């Protein structure tokens, strides 16, 4: 079973608030990813990391930022949430590039 | 940019029927993965194929990688309601994984 955890599962928040979505994995994986997925739509890669102190922007432009201070932790932050940020955010990790991705259960974010 | 096209986008069939969904690209991939995602959850890997022409079976599911490693198919025999979900293919390349848009599959009892 995948040991990757995301919190919170659901978040409803007002416009302008700062939020941090948490993602932790206990598998010792170097590679971690954040995907954004609208209901029933494809996954868009917004951030990824190849290890501690490594962060890169993905294919889809995002106003969010990430950090990777510890191997197991890859939080995503939105400084000022807007309704356009409403979406599902999925965190994933893998041991090797192009190897199996382990996904968390996601955070469903709604910005009012 | 490598693109993966999945078809059909939506498929609704009766329990017990067979079905095939497709994942096509003009690009060559080093590997091809299939994931299944249920509502409100993250995708879960079903299989990885790496060799052109490779066929893998997972109970009632049969996965095939095209000879040229540009396409793949997923065939389900005697579909069950538990097969309902979003099926995503993902191709591996130098820049990591590229996901298709998925096929929404509904199996009606």
PDB file of C-alpha atoms in Angstrom:
ATOM      1  CA  UNK A   1       0.000   0.000   0.000  1.00  0.00           C
ATOM      2  CA  UNK A   2       1.130   3.537  -0.763  1.00  0.00           C
ATOM      3  CA  UNK A   3       2.290   5.497   2.265  1.00  0.00           C
ATOM      4  CA  UNK A   4       1.670   8.999   1.063  1.00  0.00           C
ATOM      5  CA  UNK A   5      -0.626  11.289   2.948  1.00  0.00           C
ATOM      6  CA  UNK A   6      -2.318  14.547   2.121  1.00  0.00           C
ATOM      7  CA  UNK A   7      -4.082  16.917   4.471  1.00  0.00           C
ATOM      8  CA  UNK A   8      -6.608  18.297   4.572  1.00  0.00           C
ATOM      9  CA  UNK A   9      -8.888  16.117   2.387  1.00  0.00           C
ATOM     10  CA  UNK A  10     -11.312  19.003   1.927  1.00  0.00           C
ATOM     11  CA  UNK A  11     -10.795  22.745   2.376  1.00  0.00           C
ATOM     12  CA  UNK A  12     -13.287  25.552   1.863  1.00  0.00           C
ATOM     13  CA  UNK A  13     -11.754  28.978   2.246  1.00  0.00           C
ATOM     14  CA  UNK A  14     -12.428  32.613   1.410  1.00  0.00           C
ATOM     15  CA  UNK A  15     -10.705  34.659  -1.272  1.00  0.00           C
ATOM     16  CA  UNK A  16      -7.402  36.215  -0.240  1.00  0.00           C
ATOM     17  CA  UNK A  17      -6.509  33.669   2.433  1.00  0.00           C
ATOM     18  CA  UNK A  18      -3.101  32.008   2.572  1.00  0.00           C
ATOM     19  CA  UNK A  19      -3.236  28.217   2.560  1.00  0.00           C
ATOM     20  CA  UNK A  20      -0.771  25.350   2.730  1.00  0.00           C
ATOM     21  CA  UNK A  21      -1.587  21.872   1.480  1.00  0.00           C
ATOM     22  CA  UNK A  22       0.438  19.189   3.223  1.00  0.00           C
ATOM     23  CA  UNK A  23       1.965  16.091   1.609  1.00  0.00           C
ATOM     24  CA  UNK A  24       4.118  13.516   3.362  1.00  0.00           C
ATOM     25  CA  UNK A  25       5.509  10.147   2.286  1.00  0.00           C
ATOM     26  CA  UNK A  26       7.229   7.485   4.327  1.00  0.00           C
ATOM     27  CA  UNK A  27       8.778   5.520   1.455  1.00  0.00           C
ATOM     28  CA  UNK A  28      12.022   7.480   1.258  1.00  0.00           C
ATOM     29  CA  UNK A  29      11.287   8.516  -2.326  1.00  0.00           C
ATOM     30  CA  UNK A  30      13.451  11.277  -3.765  1.00  0.00           C
ATOM     31  CA  UNK A  31      10.954  12.388  -6.409  1.00  0.00           C
ATOM     32  CA  UNK A  32       7.738  14.142  -5.458  1.00  0.00           C
ATOM     33  CA  UNK A  33       5.085  15.835  -7.573  1.00  0.00           C
ATOM     34  CA  UNK A  34       2.018  18.057  -7.340  1.00  0.00           C
ATOM     35  CA  UNK A  35      -0.756  17.653  -9.898  1.00  0.00           C
ATOM     36  CA  UNK A  36      -3.910  19.718 -10.348  1.00  0.00           C
ATOM     37  CA  UNK A  37      -7.041  17.982 -11.583  1.00  0.00           C
ATOM     38  CA  UNK A  38     -10.451  19.496 -12.284  1.00  0.00           C
ATOM     39  CA  UNK A  39     -13.443  17.109 -11.927  1.00  0.00           C
ATOM     40  CA  UNK A  40     -13.273  14.380 -14.543  1.00  0.00           C
ATOM     41  CA  UNK A  41     -10.379  16.032 -16.341  1.00  0.00           C
ATOM     42  CA  UNK A  42      -6.736  15.181 -16.936  1.00  0.00           C
ATOM     43  CA  UNK A  43      -3.899  15.669 -14.477  1.00  0.00           C
ATOM     44  CA  UNK A  44      -1.710  18.732 -14.929  1.00  0.00           C
ATOM     45  CA  UNK A  45       1.774  18.752 -13.393  1.00  0.00           C
ATOM     46  CA  UNK A  46       2.298  22.026 -11.498  1.00  0.00           C
ATOM     47  CA  UNK A  47       5.425  21.336  -9.409  1.00  0.00           C
ATOM     48  CA  UNK A  48       7.992  18.607  -8.904  1.00  0.00           C
ATOM     49  CA  UNK A  49      11.108  17.912  -6.887  1.00  0.00           C
ATOM     50  CA  UNK A  50      14.008  15.529  -7.417  1.00  0.00           C
ATOM     51  CA  UNK A  51      15.172  15.730  -3.826  1.00  0.00           C
ATOM     52  CA  UNK A  52      15.873  18.000  -0.865  1.00  0.00           C
ATOM     53  CA  UNK A  53      16.249  21.662  -1.872  1.00  0.00           C
ATOM     54  CA  UNK A  54      15.169  20.847  -5.446  1.00  0.00           C
ATOM     55  CA  UNK A  55      11.933  22.348  -6.798  1.00  0.00           C
ATOM     56  CA  UNK A  56      10.822  22.855 -10.391  1.00  0.00           C
ATOM     57  CA  UNK A  57       7.723  24.232 -12.095  1.00  0.00           C
ATOM     58  CA  UNK A  58       5.661  21.811 -14.110  1.00  0.00           C
ATOM     59  CA  UNK A  59       3.814  22.045 -17.402  1.00  0.00           C
ATOM     60  CA  UNK A  60       0.888  24.063 -16.063  1.00  0.00           C
ATOM     61  CA  UNK A  61       1.577  27.555 -14.799  1.00  0.00           C
ATOM     62  CA  UNK A  62       0.521  27.922 -11.199  1.00  0.00           C
ATOM     63  CA  UNK A  63       0.528  30.744  -8.677  1.00  0.00           C
ATOM     64  CA  UNK A  64       1.391  28.262  -5.950  1.00  0.00           C
ATOM     65  CA  UNK A  65       4.838  27.633  -4.511  1.00  0.00           C
ATOM     66  CA  UNK A  66       6.453  24.540  -3.007  1.00  0.00           C
ATOM     67  CA  UNK A  67       9.363  23.715  -0.739  1.00  0.00           C
ATOM     68  CA  UNK A  68      11.399  20.567  -0.087  1.00  0.00           C
ATOM     69  CA  UNK A  69      13.336  20.943   3.141  1.00  0.00           C
ATOM     70  CA  UNK A  70      12.956  17.281   4.117  1.00  0.00           C
ATOM     71  CA  UNK A  71      12.794  14.220   1.877  1.00  0.00           C
ATOM     72  CA  UNK A  72       9.434  13.130   3.223  1.00  0.00           C
ATOM     73  CA  UNK A  73       7.647  16.485   3.126  1.00  0.00           C
ATOM     74  CA  UNK A  74       6.525  18.512   0.072  1.00  0.00           C
ATOM     75  CA  UNK A  75       4.020  21.226   1.034  1.00  0.00           C
ATOM     76  CA  UNK A  76       2.256  23.478  -1.483  1.00  0.00           C
ATOM     77  CA  UNK A  77       1.364  27.071  -0.577  1.00  0.00           C
ATOM     78  CA  UNK A  78      -1.020  29.582  -2.070  1.00  0.00           C
ATOM     79  CA  UNK A  79      -0.277  33.083  -0.740  1.00  0.00           C
ATOM     80  CA  UNK A  80      -3.653  34.518  -1.722  1.00  0.00           C
ATOM     81  CA  UNK A  81      -6.354  32.060  -2.721  1.00  0.00           C
ATOM     82  CA  UNK A  82      -8.782  32.941  -5.531  1.00  0.00           C
ATOM     83  CA  UNK A  83     -11.888  31.169  -6.878  1.00  0.00           C
ATOM     84  CA  UNK A  84      -9.851  30.139  -9.967  1.00  0.00           C
ATOM     85  CA  UNK A  85      -7.723  27.990  -7.632  1.00  0.00           C
ATOM     86  CA  UNK A  86     -10.712  25.752  -6.891  1.00  0.00           C
ATOM     87  CA  UNK A  87      -9.639  22.257  -7.922  1.00  0.00           C
ATOM     88  CA  UNK A  88      -8.362  18.921  -6.668  1.00  0.00           C
ATOM     89  CA  UNK A  89      -4.663  18.854  -5.806  1.00  0.00           C
ATOM     90  CA  UNK A  90      -2.896  15.474  -5.923  1.00  0.00           C
ATOM     91  CA  UNK A  91       0.526  14.771  -4.475  1.00  0.00           C
ATOM     92  CA  UNK A  92       2.619  11.846  -5.726  1.00  0.00           C
ATOM     93  CA  UNK A  93       6.039  10.328  -5.215  1.00  0.00           C
ATOM     94  CA  UNK A  94       8.290   7.850  -7.004  1.00  0.00           C
ATOM     95  CA  UNK A  95      11.626   6.210  -6.407  1.00  0.00           C
ATOM     96  CA  UNK A  96      12.922   6.516  -9.960  1.00  0.00           C
ATOM     97  CA  UNK A  97      11.986   8.702 -12.954  1.00  0.00           C
ATOM     98  CA  UNK A  98       9.188   7.058 -14.979  1.00  0.00           C
ATOM     99  CA  UNK A  99       8.677   4.484 -12.274  1.00  0.00           C
ATOM    100  CA  UNK A 100       5.372   3.833 -10.575  1.00  0.00           C
ATOM    101  CA  UNK A 101       3.797   6.932  -9.063  1.00  0.00           C
ATOM    102  CA  UNK A 102       2.201   6.612  -5.656  1.00  0.00           C
ATOM    103  CA  UNK A 103      -0.591   9.133  -5.260  1.00  0.00           C
ATOM    104  CA  UNK A 104      -2.156  10.572  -2.150  1.00  0.00           C
ATOM    105  CA  UNK A 105      -5.927  10.793  -1.828  1.00  0.00           C
ATOM    106  CA  UNK A 106      -5.876  14.462  -2.792  1.00  0.00           C
ATOM    107  CA  UNK A 107      -7.066  17.750  -1.334  1.00  0.00           C
ATOM    108  CA  UNK A 108     -10.300  19.132  -2.740  1.00  0.00           C
ATOM    109  CA  UNK A 109      -9.960  22.919  -2.495  1.00  0.00           C
ATOM    110  CA  UNK A 110     -12.883  25.286  -2.854  1.00  0.00           C
ATOM    111  CA  UNK A 111     -12.235  29.033  -2.768  1.00  0.00           C
ATOM    112  CA  UNK A 112     -15.316  31.167  -2.292  1.00  0.00           C
TER     113      UNK A 112
ATOM    114  CA  UNK B   1       5.721  18.027 -26.217  1.00  0.00           C
ATOM    115  CA  UNK B   2       4.596  14.423 -26.165  1.00  0.00           C
ATOM    116  CA  UNK B   3       0.811  14.004 -26.287  1.00  0.00           C
ATOM    117  CA  UNK B   4      -1.271  10.970 -25.412  1.00  0.00           C
ATOM    118  CA  UNK B   5      -4.808  10.684 -26.754  1.00  0.00           C
ATOM    119  CA  UNK B   6      -7.218   8.317 -25.074  1.00  0.00           C
ATOM    120  CA  UNK B   7     -10.399   6.995 -26.631  1.00  0.00           C
ATOM    121  CA  UNK B   8     -13.212   6.800 -26.099  1.00  0.00           C
ATOM    122  CA  UNK B   9     -13.520   9.665 -23.654  1.00  0.00           C
ATOM    123  CA  UNK B  10     -16.666   8.141 -22.120  1.00  0.00           C
ATOM    124  CA  UNK B  11     -17.946   4.579 -22.189  1.00  0.00           C
ATOM    125  CA  UNK B  12     -21.000   3.143 -20.475  1.00  0.00           C
ATOM    126  CA  UNK B  13     -21.778  -0.555 -20.884  1.00  0.00           C
ATOM    127  CA  UNK B  14     -23.696  -3.338 -19.176  1.00  0.00           C
ATOM    128  CA  UNK B  15     -22.176  -5.749 -16.714  1.00  0.00           C
ATOM    129  CA  UNK B  16     -20.746  -8.816 -18.440  1.00  0.00           C
ATOM    130  CA  UNK B  17     -19.824  -7.086 -21.703  1.00  0.00           C
ATOM    131  CA  UNK B  18     -16.287  -6.797 -23.062  1.00  0.00           C
ATOM    132  CA  UNK B  19     -14.594  -3.517 -23.893  1.00  0.00           C
ATOM    133  CA  UNK B  20     -11.357  -2.037 -25.201  1.00  0.00           C
ATOM    134  CA  UNK B  21      -9.981   1.450 -24.571  1.00  0.00           C
ATOM    135  CA  UNK B  22      -7.060   2.983 -26.399  1.00  0.00           C
ATOM    136  CA  UNK B  23      -4.090   5.219 -25.740  1.00  0.00           C
ATOM    137  CA  UNK B  24      -2.367   6.656 -28.825  1.00  0.00           C
ATOM    138  CA  UNK B  25       0.515   8.978 -29.569  1.00  0.00           C
ATOM    139  CA  UNK B  26       2.777  10.030 -32.420  1.00  0.00           C
ATOM    140  CA  UNK B  27       5.704   9.839 -29.999  1.00  0.00           C
ATOM    141  CA  UNK B  28       7.715   6.861 -28.841  1.00  0.00           C
ATOM    142  CA  UNK B  29       7.678   6.150 -25.114  1.00  0.00           C
ATOM    143  CA  UNK B  30      10.174   4.174 -23.067  1.00  0.00           C
ATOM    144  CA  UNK B  31       7.322   2.781 -20.983  1.00  0.00           C
ATOM    145  CA  UNK B  32       3.563   2.992 -20.709  1.00  0.00           C
ATOM    146  CA  UNK B  33       1.598   2.890 -17.486  1.00  0.00           C
ATOM    147  CA  UNK B  34      -2.126   2.453 -16.872  1.00  0.00           C
ATOM    148  CA  UNK B  35      -3.801   3.873 -13.784  1.00  0.00           C
ATOM    149  CA  UNK B  36      -7.358   3.641 -12.467  1.00  0.00           C
ATOM    150  CA  UNK B  37      -8.847   6.490 -10.475  1.00  0.00           C
ATOM    151  CA  UNK B  38     -12.038   6.348  -8.434  1.00  0.00           C
ATOM    152  CA  UNK B  39     -13.974   9.521  -7.559  1.00  0.00           C
ATOM    153  CA  UNK B  40     -12.376  11.458  -4.728  1.00  0.00           C
ATOM    154  CA  UNK B  41      -9.202   9.382  -4.737  1.00  0.00           C
ATOM    155  CA  UNK B  42      -5.789   9.479  -6.351  1.00  0.00           C
ATOM    156  CA  UNK B  43      -4.906   7.250  -9.326  1.00  0.00           C
ATOM    157  CA  UNK B  44      -3.621   3.744  -8.586  1.00  0.00           C
ATOM    158  CA  UNK B  45      -1.180   1.994 -10.909  1.00  0.00           C
ATOM    159  CA  UNK B  46      -2.540  -1.093 -12.671  1.00  0.00           C
ATOM    160  CA  UNK B  47       0.374  -2.078 -14.890  1.00  0.00           C
ATOM    161  CA  UNK B  48       3.584  -0.918 -16.577  1.00  0.00           C
ATOM    162  CA  UNK B  49       4.620  -2.158 -20.035  1.00  0.00           C
ATOM    163  CA  UNK B  50       8.090  -1.462 -21.387  1.00  0.00           C
ATOM    164  CA  UNK B  51       8.726  -3.709 -24.414  1.00  0.00           C
ATOM    165  CA  UNK B  52       7.151  -3.187 -27.857  1.00  0.00           C
ATOM    166  CA  UNK B  53       4.445  -5.808 -28.401  1.00  0.00           C
ATOM    167  CA  UNK B  54       4.339  -6.709 -24.715  1.00  0.00           C
ATOM    168  CA  UNK B  55       1.081  -8.137 -23.366  1.00  0.00           C
ATOM    169  CA  UNK B  56       0.282  -8.259 -19.662  1.00  0.00           C
ATOM    170  CA  UNK B  57      -2.766  -9.753 -17.996  1.00  0.00           C
ATOM    171  CA  UNK B  58      -4.230  -8.762 -14.660  1.00  0.00           C
ATOM    172  CA  UNK B  59      -7.225 -11.054 -13.989  1.00  0.00           C
ATOM    173  CA  UNK B  60      -9.870  -9.854 -16.490  1.00  0.00           C
ATOM    174  CA  UNK B  61      -7.736  -6.967 -17.750  1.00  0.00           C
ATOM    175  CA  UNK B  62      -5.346  -7.367 -20.701  1.00  0.00           C
ATOM    176  CA  UNK B  63      -2.850  -4.626 -21.526  1.00  0.00           C
ATOM    177  CA  UNK B  64      -0.889  -4.400 -24.766  1.00  0.00           C
ATOM    178  CA  UNK B  65       1.964  -2.099 -25.770  1.00  0.00           C
ATOM    179  CA  UNK B  66       2.211  -1.397 -29.490  1.00  0.00           C
ATOM    180  CA  UNK B  67       5.151  -2.772 -31.446  1.00  0.00           C
ATOM    181  CA  UNK B  68       6.471   0.741 -32.064  1.00  0.00           C
ATOM    182  CA  UNK B  69       5.880   1.766 -28.434  1.00  0.00           C
ATOM    183  CA  UNK B  70       3.587   4.616 -29.516  1.00  0.00           C
ATOM    184  CA  UNK B  71       0.248   3.191 -28.432  1.00  0.00           C
ATOM    185  CA  UNK B  72      -1.413   0.865 -25.966  1.00  0.00           C
ATOM    186  CA  UNK B  73      -4.756  -0.771 -25.358  1.00  0.00           C
ATOM    187  CA  UNK B  74      -6.636  -2.044 -22.340  1.00  0.00           C
ATOM    188  CA  UNK B  75      -9.167  -4.817 -22.827  1.00  0.00           C
ATOM    189  CA  UNK B  76     -11.599  -5.807 -20.077  1.00  0.00           C
ATOM    190  CA  UNK B  77     -13.428  -9.111 -20.290  1.00  0.00           C
ATOM    191  CA  UNK B  78     -16.823  -9.564 -18.619  1.00  0.00           C
ATOM    192  CA  UNK B  79     -16.836  -6.096 -17.084  1.00  0.00           C
ATOM    193  CA  UNK B  80     -18.030  -5.733 -13.493  1.00  0.00           C
ATOM    194  CA  UNK B  81     -19.482  -2.672 -11.697  1.00  0.00           C
ATOM    195  CA  UNK B  82     -16.271  -2.562  -9.672  1.00  0.00           C
ATOM    196  CA  UNK B  83     -14.381  -1.744 -12.883  1.00  0.00           C
ATOM    197  CA  UNK B  84     -16.078   1.653 -12.975  1.00  0.00           C
ATOM    198  CA  UNK B  85     -13.597   4.523 -12.867  1.00  0.00           C
ATOM    199  CA  UNK B  86     -11.335   6.858 -14.816  1.00  0.00           C
ATOM    200  CA  UNK B  87      -8.611   4.962 -16.688  1.00  0.00           C
ATOM    201  CA  UNK B  88      -5.483   6.994 -17.331  1.00  0.00           C
ATOM    202  CA  UNK B  89      -2.516   6.065 -19.470  1.00  0.00           C
ATOM    203  CA  UNK B  90       0.873   7.665 -18.896  1.00  0.00           C
ATOM    204  CA  UNK B  91       3.904   7.521 -21.167  1.00  0.00           C
ATOM    205  CA  UNK B  92       7.434   7.620 -19.859  1.00  0.00           C
ATOM    206  CA  UNK B  93      10.039   9.787 -21.554  1.00  0.00           C
ATOM    207  CA  UNK B  94      13.089  11.921 -20.897  1.00  0.00           C
ATOM    208  CA  UNK B  95      10.948  14.574 -19.197  1.00  0.00           C
ATOM    209  CA  UNK B  96       9.087  12.138 -16.975  1.00  0.00           C
ATOM    210  CA  UNK B  97       5.529  10.908 -17.266  1.00  0.00           C
ATOM    211  CA  UNK B  98       2.938  12.380 -19.656  1.00  0.00           C
ATOM    212  CA  UNK B  99      -0.696  11.626 -18.814  1.00  0.00           C
ATOM    213  CA  UNK B 100      -3.588  11.253 -21.205  1.00  0.00           C
ATOM    214  CA  UNK B 101      -6.998  12.787 -20.453  1.00  0.00           C
ATOM    215  CA  UNK B 102      -8.435   9.426 -19.507  1.00  0.00           C
ATOM    216  CA  UNK B 103     -11.415   7.260 -20.360  1.00  0.00           C
ATOM    217  CA  UNK B 104     -14.429   7.470 -18.047  1.00  0.00           C
ATOM    218  CA  UNK B 105     -15.821   3.948 -17.761  1.00  0.00           C
ATOM    219  CA  UNK B 106     -19.195   3.139 -16.211  1.00  0.00           C
ATOM    220  CA  UNK B 107     -20.321  -0.458 -15.826  1.00  0.00           C
ATOM    221  CA  UNK B 108     -24.037  -0.676 -15.174  1.00  0.00           C
ATOM    222  CA  UNK B 109     -25.401  -3.625 -13.158  1.00  0.00           C
TER     223      UNK B 109
END
